[in-house]
Short mmCIF file of C-alpha atoms in Angstrom, two decimals:
data_model
loop_
_atom_site.label_atom_id
_atom_site.label_comp_id
_atom_site.label_asym_id
_atom_site.label_seq_id
_atom_site.Cartn_x
_atom_site.Cartn_y
_atom_site.Cartn_z
CA MET A 793 70.17 -23.02 -45.43
CA SER A 794 70.91 -21.09 -48.59
CA MET A 795 68.81 -18.04 -47.85
CA GLU A 796 70.60 -16.48 -44.86
CA ALA A 797 73.04 -14.39 -46.90
CA GLU A 798 70.17 -13.11 -49.00
CA LEU A 799 68.14 -12.23 -45.90
CA ILE A 800 71.03 -10.23 -44.42
CA ARG A 801 71.59 -8.44 -47.73
CA SER A 802 67.92 -7.53 -47.83
CA LEU A 803 68.03 -6.13 -44.29
CA ILE A 804 70.55 -3.47 -45.25
CA ARG A 805 69.02 -2.74 -48.65
CA ARG A 806 66.64 0.14 -49.25
CA PRO A 807 62.97 -0.84 -49.73
CA ALA A 808 62.12 -2.14 -53.20
CA THR A 809 59.08 0.16 -53.40
CA LEU A 810 58.90 3.92 -53.94
CA LEU A 811 57.05 6.28 -51.60
CA TYR A 812 54.52 7.35 -54.25
CA PRO A 813 53.21 10.11 -54.68
CA PHE A 814 56.10 11.85 -52.87
CA LYS A 815 58.64 10.11 -55.03
CA ARG A 816 58.04 9.28 -58.65
CA ARG A 817 60.09 7.10 -60.94
CA PRO A 818 61.35 8.76 -64.12
CA LEU A 819 59.02 8.70 -67.11
CA ILE A 820 59.71 5.87 -69.54
CA GLU A 821 60.15 6.98 -73.13
CA GLY A 822 57.39 5.60 -75.32
CA LEU A 823 54.92 4.96 -72.50
CA ARG A 824 51.33 4.89 -73.71
CA GLY A 825 49.46 7.59 -71.78
CA LYS A 826 47.17 10.55 -72.39
CA HIS A 827 46.39 11.58 -76.00
CA THR A 828 47.38 14.73 -77.85
CA TRP A 829 45.89 15.89 -81.13
CA ASP A 830 47.38 18.13 -83.78
CA SER A 831 44.47 19.87 -85.52
CA GLU A 832 46.74 21.14 -88.31
CA ARG A 833 47.74 17.65 -89.33
CA CYS A 834 44.37 15.89 -88.93
CA ILE A 835 42.51 15.36 -92.21
CA GLY A 836 39.44 13.87 -90.56
CA CYS A 837 39.68 10.45 -92.21
CA GLY A 838 38.19 8.80 -89.12
CA LEU A 839 40.53 5.79 -89.10
CA CYS A 840 41.23 6.26 -85.38
CA ALA A 841 37.53 6.14 -84.52
CA ARG A 842 36.91 3.20 -86.87
CA ASP A 843 39.74 1.03 -85.54
CA CYS A 844 39.42 1.83 -81.83
CA PRO A 845 38.83 -1.56 -80.14
CA ALA A 846 37.21 0.07 -77.08
CA PHE A 847 35.00 2.46 -79.09
CA ALA A 848 36.49 5.34 -77.09
CA ILE A 849 37.08 7.77 -79.96
CA GLU A 850 34.34 9.76 -81.61
CA MET A 851 34.94 11.86 -84.67
CA ILE A 852 32.57 14.80 -84.90
CA GLY A 853 32.07 15.76 -88.53
CA THR A 854 34.19 14.59 -91.45
CA GLY A 855 37.03 15.97 -93.52
CA PRO A 856 39.28 18.90 -92.60
CA THR A 857 36.76 20.44 -90.16
CA ALA A 858 36.31 17.28 -88.10
CA GLU A 859 36.89 17.40 -84.37
CA LEU A 860 37.79 14.66 -81.95
CA LYS A 861 36.37 13.37 -78.67
CA VAL A 862 38.34 10.76 -76.68
CA ASP A 863 36.85 9.08 -73.61
CA LEU A 864 39.78 8.18 -71.37
CA GLY A 865 37.42 6.13 -69.18
CA GLU A 866 36.81 3.80 -72.12
CA CYS A 867 40.32 3.94 -73.60
CA ILE A 868 42.49 0.85 -73.11
CA PHE A 869 45.68 2.69 -74.20
CA CYS A 870 46.53 0.15 -76.88
CA GLY A 871 47.83 2.88 -79.21
CA GLN A 872 45.96 1.69 -82.30
CA CYS A 873 44.81 5.28 -83.05
CA GLU A 874 48.43 6.43 -83.07
CA GLU A 875 49.48 3.40 -85.12
CA GLY A 876 46.72 3.75 -87.73
CA CYS A 877 46.84 7.55 -88.17
CA PRO A 878 48.19 8.31 -91.67
CA ARG A 879 49.22 11.88 -90.72
CA GLU A 880 50.54 11.29 -87.17
CA ALA A 881 47.93 13.74 -85.88
CA ILE A 882 46.90 11.73 -82.82
CA LYS A 883 49.64 10.71 -80.42
CA LEU A 884 49.94 9.20 -76.98
CA THR A 885 52.08 11.08 -74.45
CA GLU A 886 53.92 9.80 -71.40
CA PHE A 887 51.46 11.44 -68.97
CA TYR A 888 49.79 8.62 -67.05
CA GLU A 889 48.22 10.09 -63.90
CA LEU A 890 44.69 10.30 -65.24
CA ALA A 891 42.49 9.32 -62.28
CA ASP A 892 39.53 11.58 -61.66
CA PRO A 893 36.46 11.13 -59.46
CA LYS A 894 34.13 12.30 -62.23
CA ARG A 895 33.69 10.41 -65.49
CA LYS A 896 32.83 13.67 -67.25
CA ASN A 897 36.34 14.99 -66.62
CA LEU A 898 37.83 11.95 -68.35
CA ILE A 899 36.43 12.97 -71.73
CA LEU A 900 38.99 14.84 -73.81
CA GLU A 901 37.40 17.21 -76.30
CA PHE A 902 39.78 18.38 -78.97
CA LYS A 903 38.55 21.52 -80.79
CA ARG A 904 39.87 23.33 -83.82
CA GLU A 905 40.81 26.92 -83.05
CA SER A 906 40.15 28.62 -86.36
CA VAL A 907 36.79 27.04 -87.27
CA MET B 1208 27.38 -44.40 -44.17
CA PRO B 1209 29.58 -43.93 -47.22
CA SER B 1210 33.31 -44.33 -46.66
CA THR B 1211 34.17 -41.20 -48.63
CA ILE B 1212 33.23 -37.55 -48.14
CA LYS B 1213 32.70 -35.00 -50.89
CA ILE B 1214 34.33 -31.59 -50.40
CA PRO B 1215 33.64 -28.66 -52.71
CA PHE B 1216 36.71 -26.47 -53.39
CA GLY B 1217 35.97 -23.08 -54.96
CA PRO B 1218 34.68 -21.26 -56.97
CA GLN B 1219 35.63 -18.77 -54.25
CA HIS B 1220 38.58 -20.10 -52.31
CA PRO B 1221 41.62 -18.44 -50.76
CA ALA B 1222 43.97 -20.80 -52.62
CA LEU B 1223 42.53 -19.93 -56.01
CA LYS B 1224 43.12 -16.56 -57.61
CA GLU B 1225 40.35 -17.10 -60.12
CA PRO B 1226 36.85 -18.55 -59.81
CA GLU B 1227 36.90 -22.27 -60.52
CA SER B 1228 35.26 -25.14 -58.75
CA PHE B 1229 36.55 -28.61 -57.98
CA LEU B 1230 34.54 -31.30 -56.26
CA PHE B 1231 36.84 -33.58 -54.31
CA GLU B 1232 35.86 -37.01 -53.09
CA VAL B 1233 38.04 -37.80 -50.12
CA ASP B 1234 38.75 -40.83 -48.00
CA GLY B 1235 40.29 -39.58 -44.75
CA GLU B 1236 43.15 -37.38 -45.88
CA TYR B 1237 43.44 -38.87 -49.36
CA VAL B 1238 41.79 -37.56 -52.50
CA VAL B 1239 39.91 -40.34 -54.26
CA ASP B 1240 38.25 -38.48 -57.12
CA VAL B 1241 38.15 -34.96 -58.59
CA VAL B 1242 35.45 -33.36 -60.68
CA PRO B 1243 36.41 -29.96 -62.07
CA ARG B 1244 33.60 -27.55 -62.96
CA ILE B 1245 34.75 -25.03 -65.50
CA GLY B 1246 32.85 -22.05 -66.82
CA TYR B 1247 32.88 -19.48 -64.00
CA ALA B 1248 35.01 -17.03 -65.94
CA HIS B 1249 33.33 -17.40 -69.32
CA ARG B 1250 33.45 -14.05 -71.08
CA GLY B 1251 32.14 -14.80 -74.58
CA ILE B 1252 35.37 -13.71 -76.26
CA GLU B 1253 35.00 -15.99 -79.27
CA LYS B 1254 31.59 -14.54 -80.13
CA ALA B 1255 32.89 -11.00 -79.56
CA LEU B 1256 35.75 -11.69 -82.00
CA GLU B 1257 33.25 -12.42 -84.76
CA SER B 1258 31.65 -8.99 -84.43
CA ARG B 1259 34.88 -6.95 -84.51
CA THR B 1260 37.34 -6.24 -87.29
CA TYR B 1261 40.69 -8.03 -87.50
CA ILE B 1262 42.49 -4.92 -86.24
CA GLN B 1263 40.20 -4.49 -83.23
CA ASN B 1264 40.51 -8.20 -82.48
CA LEU B 1265 44.26 -7.81 -81.92
CA TYR B 1266 43.55 -6.02 -78.66
CA LEU B 1267 40.69 -8.27 -77.62
CA ILE B 1268 42.86 -11.37 -78.18
CA GLU B 1269 45.56 -9.70 -76.10
CA ARG B 1270 43.14 -9.48 -73.20
CA ILE B 1271 42.36 -13.22 -73.10
CA CYS B 1272 45.17 -13.53 -70.60
CA GLY B 1273 47.11 -10.90 -68.72
CA ILE B 1274 50.32 -12.91 -68.55
CA CYS B 1275 50.58 -14.66 -71.91
CA SER B 1276 49.08 -11.80 -73.90
CA HIS B 1277 51.94 -11.73 -76.40
CA ALA B 1278 51.67 -15.48 -77.03
CA HIS B 1279 47.97 -15.15 -77.87
CA THR B 1280 48.50 -12.24 -80.26
CA THR B 1281 51.44 -14.01 -81.91
CA CYS B 1282 49.19 -17.00 -82.50
CA TYR B 1283 46.42 -14.76 -83.86
CA THR B 1284 48.65 -12.70 -86.15
CA GLN B 1285 50.28 -15.88 -87.46
CA ALA B 1286 46.88 -17.29 -88.35
CA VAL B 1287 45.78 -14.08 -90.09
CA GLU B 1288 49.11 -13.73 -91.92
CA GLU B 1289 48.83 -17.32 -93.10
CA ALA B 1290 45.33 -16.63 -94.47
CA LEU B 1291 46.68 -13.50 -96.18
CA LYS B 1292 49.74 -15.40 -97.51
CA VAL B 1293 52.00 -12.64 -96.21
CA ASP B 1294 55.63 -13.12 -95.19
CA VAL B 1295 56.63 -11.20 -92.09
CA PRO B 1296 60.01 -9.39 -92.29
CA SER B 1297 62.73 -11.27 -90.49
CA ARG B 1298 63.52 -8.43 -88.09
CA ALA B 1299 59.89 -8.48 -86.96
CA ARG B 1300 60.11 -12.23 -86.35
CA TYR B 1301 63.17 -11.70 -84.16
CA ILE B 1302 61.44 -8.95 -82.16
CA ARG B 1303 58.43 -11.23 -81.65
CA THR B 1304 60.77 -13.92 -80.33
CA ILE B 1305 62.50 -11.52 -77.92
CA VAL B 1306 59.22 -10.25 -76.47
CA ALA B 1307 57.86 -13.80 -76.25
CA GLU B 1308 60.91 -14.98 -74.29
CA LEU B 1309 60.81 -11.96 -71.97
CA GLU B 1310 57.17 -12.83 -71.37
CA ARG B 1311 58.17 -16.41 -70.56
CA ILE B 1312 60.72 -15.15 -68.01
CA HIS B 1313 58.06 -12.87 -66.52
CA ASN B 1314 55.56 -15.74 -66.31
CA HIS B 1315 57.97 -18.18 -64.69
CA TYR B 1316 59.10 -15.63 -62.07
CA LEU B 1317 55.47 -14.90 -61.28
CA TRP B 1318 54.63 -18.60 -61.12
CA LEU B 1319 57.52 -19.43 -58.79
CA GLY B 1320 56.36 -16.66 -56.45
CA LEU B 1321 52.78 -17.91 -56.50
CA LEU B 1322 53.83 -21.49 -55.81
CA ALA B 1323 56.01 -20.33 -52.91
CA HIS B 1324 53.04 -18.35 -51.60
CA GLU B 1325 50.73 -21.40 -51.85
CA ILE B 1326 53.07 -23.54 -49.79
CA GLY B 1327 53.53 -20.79 -47.21
CA PHE B 1328 57.05 -19.73 -48.18
CA ASP B 1329 56.27 -16.01 -48.50
CA THR B 1330 59.90 -14.87 -48.29
CA LEU B 1331 60.62 -16.48 -51.65
CA PHE B 1332 57.39 -15.04 -53.01
CA MET B 1333 58.50 -11.50 -52.12
CA TYR B 1334 62.00 -11.99 -53.56
CA THR B 1335 60.83 -13.42 -56.89
CA TRP B 1336 58.22 -10.73 -57.33
CA ARG B 1337 60.78 -8.04 -56.54
CA ASP B 1338 63.04 -9.41 -59.28
CA ARG B 1339 60.09 -9.72 -61.65
CA GLU B 1340 60.06 -5.92 -61.72
CA ILE B 1341 63.27 -6.00 -63.79
CA VAL B 1342 61.63 -7.90 -66.64
CA MET B 1343 58.45 -5.83 -66.40
CA ASP B 1344 60.51 -2.65 -66.72
CA LEU B 1345 62.27 -4.11 -69.76
CA LEU B 1346 58.96 -4.93 -71.40
CA GLU B 1347 57.74 -1.43 -70.62
CA ARG B 1348 60.88 0.01 -72.20
CA ILE B 1349 60.33 -2.02 -75.38
CA SER B 1350 56.58 -1.69 -75.78
CA GLY B 1351 55.38 1.20 -73.63
CA ASN B 1352 53.34 -0.88 -71.22
CA ARG B 1353 54.01 -3.32 -68.39
CA VAL B 1354 51.39 -5.93 -69.20
CA GLN B 1355 49.43 -5.57 -72.45
CA TYR B 1356 52.40 -4.95 -74.74
CA ALA B 1357 50.50 -4.44 -78.04
CA MET B 1358 53.71 -5.26 -79.93
CA ASN B 1359 52.18 -7.47 -82.62
CA ILE B 1360 50.27 -6.07 -85.56
CA ILE B 1361 49.09 -8.00 -88.60
CA GLY B 1362 52.15 -8.06 -90.86
CA GLY B 1363 54.89 -7.42 -88.32
CA VAL B 1364 55.54 -5.63 -85.06
CA ARG B 1365 54.80 -2.10 -84.02
CA ARG B 1366 58.02 -0.89 -82.44
CA ASP B 1367 61.65 -1.50 -83.24
CA ILE B 1368 64.34 -2.42 -80.69
CA THR B 1369 66.96 0.33 -80.77
CA PRO B 1370 70.62 -0.32 -79.79
CA GLU B 1371 70.11 1.52 -76.45
CA VAL B 1372 67.13 -0.66 -75.56
CA SER B 1373 69.09 -3.69 -76.70
CA SER B 1374 71.94 -2.94 -74.27
CA GLU B 1375 69.42 -2.38 -71.46
CA ILE B 1376 67.88 -5.79 -72.19
CA THR B 1377 71.33 -7.43 -72.12
CA LYS B 1378 72.04 -5.92 -68.70
CA GLY B 1379 68.60 -6.86 -67.34
CA ILE B 1380 68.55 -10.47 -68.51
CA GLU B 1381 72.00 -11.12 -67.05
CA VAL B 1382 70.68 -10.21 -63.60
CA LEU B 1383 67.54 -12.27 -64.17
CA SER B 1384 69.55 -15.30 -65.19
CA GLU B 1385 71.80 -15.07 -62.11
CA ARG B 1386 68.82 -14.59 -59.80
CA MET B 1387 66.97 -17.56 -61.29
CA LYS B 1388 70.03 -19.78 -60.84
CA TYR B 1389 70.05 -18.72 -57.20
CA TYR B 1390 66.31 -19.46 -56.80
CA LYS B 1391 66.82 -22.88 -58.35
CA LYS B 1392 69.48 -23.55 -55.71
CA VAL B 1393 67.11 -22.34 -52.99
CA CYS B 1394 64.32 -24.58 -54.29
CA SER B 1395 66.58 -27.63 -54.32
CA ASP B 1396 68.15 -26.91 -50.89
CA GLU B 1397 65.46 -25.44 -48.67
CA LYS B 1398 63.74 -28.00 -46.46
CA THR B 1399 60.36 -26.23 -46.65
CA MET B 1400 60.38 -26.31 -50.41
CA LEU B 1401 61.59 -29.92 -50.66
CA ALA B 1402 59.08 -31.22 -48.13
CA ARG B 1403 56.18 -29.69 -50.01
CA THR B 1404 57.22 -30.47 -53.58
CA THR B 1405 59.09 -33.80 -53.68
CA ASN B 1406 56.82 -36.69 -54.70
CA VAL B 1407 53.81 -34.38 -54.71
CA GLY B 1408 51.43 -34.34 -57.68
CA VAL B 1409 53.17 -37.14 -59.52
CA LEU B 1410 52.39 -37.37 -63.25
CA LYS B 1411 54.13 -40.21 -65.06
CA ALA B 1412 55.32 -39.66 -68.63
CA LYS B 1413 52.81 -42.17 -70.01
CA ASP B 1414 49.89 -40.42 -68.28
CA ALA B 1415 51.14 -36.98 -69.32
CA VAL B 1416 51.11 -37.99 -72.97
CA SER B 1417 47.80 -39.87 -72.88
CA LEU B 1418 46.06 -37.01 -71.00
CA CYS B 1419 47.44 -34.46 -73.50
CA ALA B 1420 49.35 -32.32 -71.01
CA VAL B 1421 51.25 -29.40 -72.54
CA GLY B 1422 54.12 -27.05 -71.77
CA PRO B 1423 56.35 -27.26 -68.68
CA THR B 1424 53.85 -29.67 -67.03
CA LEU B 1425 54.53 -32.17 -69.83
CA ARG B 1426 58.26 -31.47 -70.03
CA ALA B 1427 58.64 -32.00 -66.28
CA SER B 1428 57.44 -35.57 -66.93
CA SER B 1429 60.48 -36.10 -69.19
CA VAL B 1430 58.58 -35.74 -72.47
CA LYS B 1431 60.55 -33.61 -74.90
CA ARG B 1432 57.76 -31.74 -76.63
CA ASP B 1433 57.83 -28.02 -77.38
CA VAL B 1434 56.14 -26.17 -80.26
CA ARG B 1435 59.18 -23.88 -80.52
CA ALA B 1436 61.34 -26.87 -81.50
CA ASP B 1437 58.77 -29.21 -83.11
CA ASP B 1438 56.99 -26.69 -85.32
CA PRO B 1439 59.14 -23.54 -85.24
CA TYR B 1440 57.41 -20.20 -85.66
CA ALA B 1441 58.74 -16.60 -85.41
CA ALA B 1442 62.56 -16.87 -85.43
CA TYR B 1443 62.92 -20.11 -83.45
CA ASP B 1444 64.11 -22.01 -86.53
CA GLU B 1445 67.22 -19.81 -86.67
CA ILE B 1446 68.05 -19.75 -82.96
CA PRO B 1447 69.80 -22.68 -81.26
CA PHE B 1448 68.24 -23.72 -77.94
CA GLN B 1449 67.64 -26.77 -75.81
CA VAL B 1450 64.21 -28.09 -74.87
CA VAL B 1451 64.40 -28.34 -71.08
CA THR B 1452 63.05 -31.56 -69.60
CA ASN B 1453 63.17 -33.15 -66.19
CA ASP B 1454 62.50 -36.76 -65.23
CA GLY B 1455 61.25 -36.22 -61.67
CA CYS B 1456 57.57 -36.19 -62.73
CA ASP B 1457 56.62 -34.36 -59.50
CA LEU B 1458 56.13 -30.77 -58.39
CA ALA B 1459 59.84 -30.34 -57.61
CA SER B 1460 60.70 -31.24 -61.20
CA ARG B 1461 58.11 -28.73 -62.45
CA VAL B 1462 59.93 -26.07 -60.42
CA ALA B 1463 63.32 -27.15 -61.81
CA THR B 1464 61.99 -27.23 -65.40
CA ARG B 1465 60.67 -23.70 -65.18
CA CYS B 1466 63.85 -22.40 -63.53
CA ASP B 1467 65.96 -23.96 -66.31
CA GLU B 1468 63.60 -22.59 -68.96
CA VAL B 1469 64.28 -19.06 -67.73
CA VAL B 1470 68.03 -19.59 -68.12
CA GLU B 1471 67.43 -21.04 -71.61
CA SER B 1472 65.19 -18.06 -72.50
CA VAL B 1473 67.96 -15.66 -71.50
CA GLY B 1474 70.25 -17.47 -73.97
CA ILE B 1475 67.61 -17.19 -76.72
CA ILE B 1476 67.15 -13.45 -76.12
CA GLN B 1477 70.90 -12.82 -76.14
CA TYR B 1478 71.35 -14.76 -79.39
CA ALA B 1479 68.38 -12.98 -80.99
CA LEU B 1480 69.73 -9.55 -79.97
CA ASP B 1481 73.16 -10.35 -81.38
CA HIS B 1482 71.91 -11.85 -84.64
CA MET B 1483 68.94 -9.62 -85.37
CA PRO B 1484 68.87 -8.78 -89.10
CA LYS B 1485 68.40 -5.19 -90.23
CA GLY B 1486 65.44 -4.05 -92.29
CA SER B 1487 61.78 -3.16 -92.02
CA ILE B 1488 59.62 -4.38 -89.16
CA GLU B 1489 56.23 -4.50 -90.86
CA VAL B 1490 54.50 -4.98 -94.18
CA ILE B 1491 51.29 -3.20 -95.13
CA VAL B 1492 48.44 -5.69 -95.41
CA SER B 1493 44.87 -5.63 -96.61
CA ARG B 1494 42.02 -5.18 -94.12
CA VAL B 1495 39.93 -7.82 -95.87
CA ILE B 1496 41.12 -11.39 -95.34
CA PRO B 1497 40.48 -13.90 -98.17
CA SER B 1498 38.42 -16.94 -97.24
CA ASP B 1499 40.56 -19.62 -95.67
CA GLU B 1500 40.85 -21.97 -92.72
CA VAL B 1501 43.98 -21.77 -90.58
CA VAL B 1502 45.23 -23.45 -87.42
CA SER B 1503 48.08 -21.72 -85.64
CA ARG B 1504 50.20 -22.96 -82.74
CA VAL B 1505 52.43 -21.07 -80.32
CA GLU B 1506 54.33 -22.21 -77.24
CA ALA B 1507 52.96 -19.86 -74.58
CA PRO B 1508 54.75 -19.80 -71.20
CA ARG B 1509 52.12 -22.21 -69.84
CA GLY B 1510 52.10 -24.56 -72.83
CA GLU B 1511 50.74 -24.92 -76.31
CA ASN B 1512 48.25 -22.33 -77.53
CA LEU B 1513 46.05 -23.37 -80.39
CA HIS B 1514 44.02 -20.90 -82.46
CA TYR B 1515 41.69 -21.74 -85.32
CA LEU B 1516 40.51 -19.10 -87.80
CA ARG B 1517 37.92 -19.30 -90.52
CA SER B 1518 37.75 -16.19 -92.68
CA ASN B 1519 35.16 -15.33 -95.32
CA GLU B 1520 36.47 -12.44 -97.45
CA THR B 1521 35.28 -9.76 -95.05
CA ASP B 1522 37.14 -7.69 -92.45
CA LYS B 1523 35.72 -9.82 -89.63
CA PRO B 1524 36.45 -13.49 -88.84
CA ALA B 1525 33.62 -15.97 -89.52
CA ARG B 1526 34.71 -18.24 -86.67
CA TYR B 1527 37.53 -18.13 -84.19
CA LYS B 1528 38.40 -20.84 -81.72
CA ILE B 1529 41.00 -20.67 -78.95
CA ARG B 1530 42.40 -23.60 -76.98
CA ALA B 1531 44.41 -22.24 -74.06
CA PRO B 1532 47.03 -24.43 -72.30
CA THR B 1533 45.18 -24.69 -68.97
CA LEU B 1534 42.30 -26.56 -70.61
CA ALA B 1535 44.77 -29.08 -72.04
CA ASN B 1536 46.39 -29.50 -68.62
CA LEU B 1537 43.15 -29.89 -66.69
CA SER B 1538 42.70 -33.65 -67.11
CA ALA B 1539 46.37 -34.16 -66.22
CA LEU B 1540 45.78 -32.00 -63.13
CA CYS B 1541 42.95 -34.31 -62.00
CA LYS B 1542 45.29 -37.28 -62.41
CA MET B 1543 47.95 -35.53 -60.29
CA LEU B 1544 45.51 -34.76 -57.49
CA ILE B 1545 44.07 -38.29 -57.15
CA GLY B 1546 45.93 -40.27 -54.50
CA GLY B 1547 47.49 -37.19 -52.92
CA TYR B 1548 46.73 -35.41 -49.66
CA ILE B 1549 44.01 -32.77 -49.31
CA ALA B 1550 46.65 -30.37 -48.01
CA ASP B 1551 48.62 -30.66 -51.24
CA ILE B 1552 45.69 -29.56 -53.42
CA PRO B 1553 46.58 -25.82 -53.59
CA ALA B 1554 50.23 -26.50 -54.40
CA VAL B 1555 49.41 -29.06 -57.11
CA ILE B 1556 46.80 -26.80 -58.69
CA ALA B 1557 49.28 -23.91 -58.63
CA GLY B 1558 51.85 -26.32 -60.10
CA ILE B 1559 50.26 -26.46 -63.56
CA ASP B 1560 50.23 -22.63 -63.61
CA PRO B 1561 46.49 -22.44 -64.14
CA CYS B 1562 44.86 -19.54 -65.91
CA PHE B 1563 41.14 -20.21 -65.78
CA CYS B 1564 40.07 -17.03 -67.47
CA CYS B 1565 41.95 -18.15 -70.59
CA MET B 1566 40.23 -21.48 -70.57
CA ASP B 1567 36.57 -20.87 -69.83
CA ARG B 1568 34.71 -20.84 -73.07
CA LEU B 1569 32.59 -24.02 -73.12
CA THR B 1570 29.48 -22.78 -74.91
CA PHE B 1571 27.01 -24.70 -77.02
CA ILE B 1572 25.16 -23.19 -79.93
CA ASP B 1573 22.12 -24.72 -81.56
CA VAL B 1574 22.51 -23.94 -85.26
CA ASN B 1575 18.78 -24.36 -86.00
CA SER B 1576 17.42 -21.94 -83.43
CA ASP B 1577 20.53 -19.76 -82.73
CA LYS B 1578 20.06 -20.61 -79.05
CA THR B 1579 23.21 -20.36 -76.89
CA TRP B 1580 23.75 -21.99 -73.53
CA ASN B 1581 26.59 -22.94 -71.25
CA TRP B 1582 27.16 -26.42 -69.93
CA LYS B 1583 29.28 -27.56 -67.11
CA CYS B 1584 31.13 -30.87 -67.38
CA ASP B 1585 28.68 -32.94 -65.34
CA GLU B 1586 25.67 -31.47 -67.12
CA LEU B 1587 27.24 -32.53 -70.38
CA ARG B 1588 27.85 -35.98 -68.97
CA ARG B 1589 24.22 -36.30 -67.80
CA HIS B 1590 23.03 -35.21 -71.18
CA ALA B 1591 25.25 -37.77 -72.91
CA ILE B 1592 23.96 -40.64 -70.74
CA LYS B 1593 20.33 -39.62 -71.26
CA TRP B 1594 20.82 -39.24 -74.97
CA HIS B 1595 22.39 -42.67 -75.33
CA LYS B 1596 19.56 -44.28 -73.30
CA GLU B 1597 16.98 -42.76 -75.58
CA GLN B 1598 18.69 -44.00 -78.73
#
C-alpha cells in the first residue's frame, strides 16, 4: 500500500522521455562523439592508428605530410586516439548524430590543404 | 514411466535476457535437479587479448560486460600496474572508487527493475529505470559516455573530477539515496513483492560458502565477505564503510542487501568527494610490461572479479584469464533452484544478477596440436567418466 502516493505524483508529472528528434537534450560537455583533426598540429607519428582498439584509424603516409582516415562505422568512441595524441591534433567533439544509410558516408577523410 | 519430467529452459527464453540453457528435472511443480549448460555467449575474448597490445586491451576488457565495465578495467589496470611496479596517484585511486560506486548504484537500480519485471511488477520496473537515468547522466558527465566509461588507463585515470561535476554528483546521489530508501520500503511492504520473494530461492550460509558464492548473493546469506573490505584496492582502505549483510538467505534478503548497498555506496561517494586529495591523476608508464604473474581482485557490483595476467616482456599479454562473478554464483544458483517451484525459476535466476556474456569462456586448448574446442558441462562430465574407466 506504499505506492499510491507515488502513482498519483506520476500521473501529474510530465513524461520522463523526450520527444526526440523534435526536442533534444542539451549537449553534455566532454561527450565522446565525431572526430576533428588539426592538420597544423599533426606530426604524423601514427600513435592514434597504432593504438586504436577497433582498427578504425588509418594513417596515409608518415611524418608531416601524413593524412588521416577515420571509419566511424568501426570506431567505438573510446577516445584512445585523443588520449594518446602527443600534439592534441585529433579530438572528439560533442556531435553524436552520426547515423547514415551508407557505410561509405561514415568514413571521415581528413586532408591537408597546402600539400 | 519415470516419476520426473525433464524440461529444457533456454537458450532462447522470454525470462532470460541472454542465451543460456538450463535443463530442469521436475516432479510435478517442484524442481528436483538442474543442469546448466554454459557456453552460448562464448566470444573468445581471452584469446583476443593475447593478440592485442595492453593499451588496446583496455577497451576490449571494458566490453566483457556492459554493466560492470569499470570493475573489469579496474581489475585489469591493477594487474598491469602491479606487473609494472607502478604506484597510482592517490587522486586517481579516489576517482576510480567514485566511478566504481556510481557503477554499483547503476547496477543495483537496473537489477531491481529487472527482478520486478520478472515477477510481473512492471510499475516498479519503470520507476527504477526512470531513476537510473540520474546515475547514467552523472556517469556521462564524468566520463563522456553513458555505458563504456573508458575512465581507467594504465597508470591512473583519464579525466579529472572538477568542483562543478563534484557538486552535480552530490546533488544526484542524494536523490538516488532517497529513492532507493523508498524502493526498499516498497519491496518490504508490497504484497506482490513479498509473496514472490519471501522464502524463495533459499541459500543457507553454509551452502553459500561451500559453493563459493560471491557478492550480494553471498552477503544476503549473512556471510560478511567483500573484497573492498577484505583486500582493499583503489581508495577503499582510506574510506570508512560497512559491509552490508542480511540473514534472510532468500530472495527478499537479496533485494534488501542490494538496496542497502546503494545507500552505503552513496556514503562512500560523498566521503571520497569530500576527502579527495589534490595532485596528478596519472603517471606515464612503459608500453612493454616486464615478465611477471599477477592475480588481481575487484568487487564488481555482482561480486568478486578475478583476473590473472602473465606477461613476457612484450607489449602484449602472454596469457590472460578472467573469472566473472556469475560463474562463481552458478553452482549456488543450482542449489537455490532445487526444491523450489517451476514458477519461481525466472525470479531466482534474476536474483543472482546473472551476466552470462561475462562468464562464457570455457574453452580447451590442446598444447601439443594447438587444437581448440569448446565443451559444455555434461560433455566434460562424460569425458571424465570415460577417461577414468579407461585408466
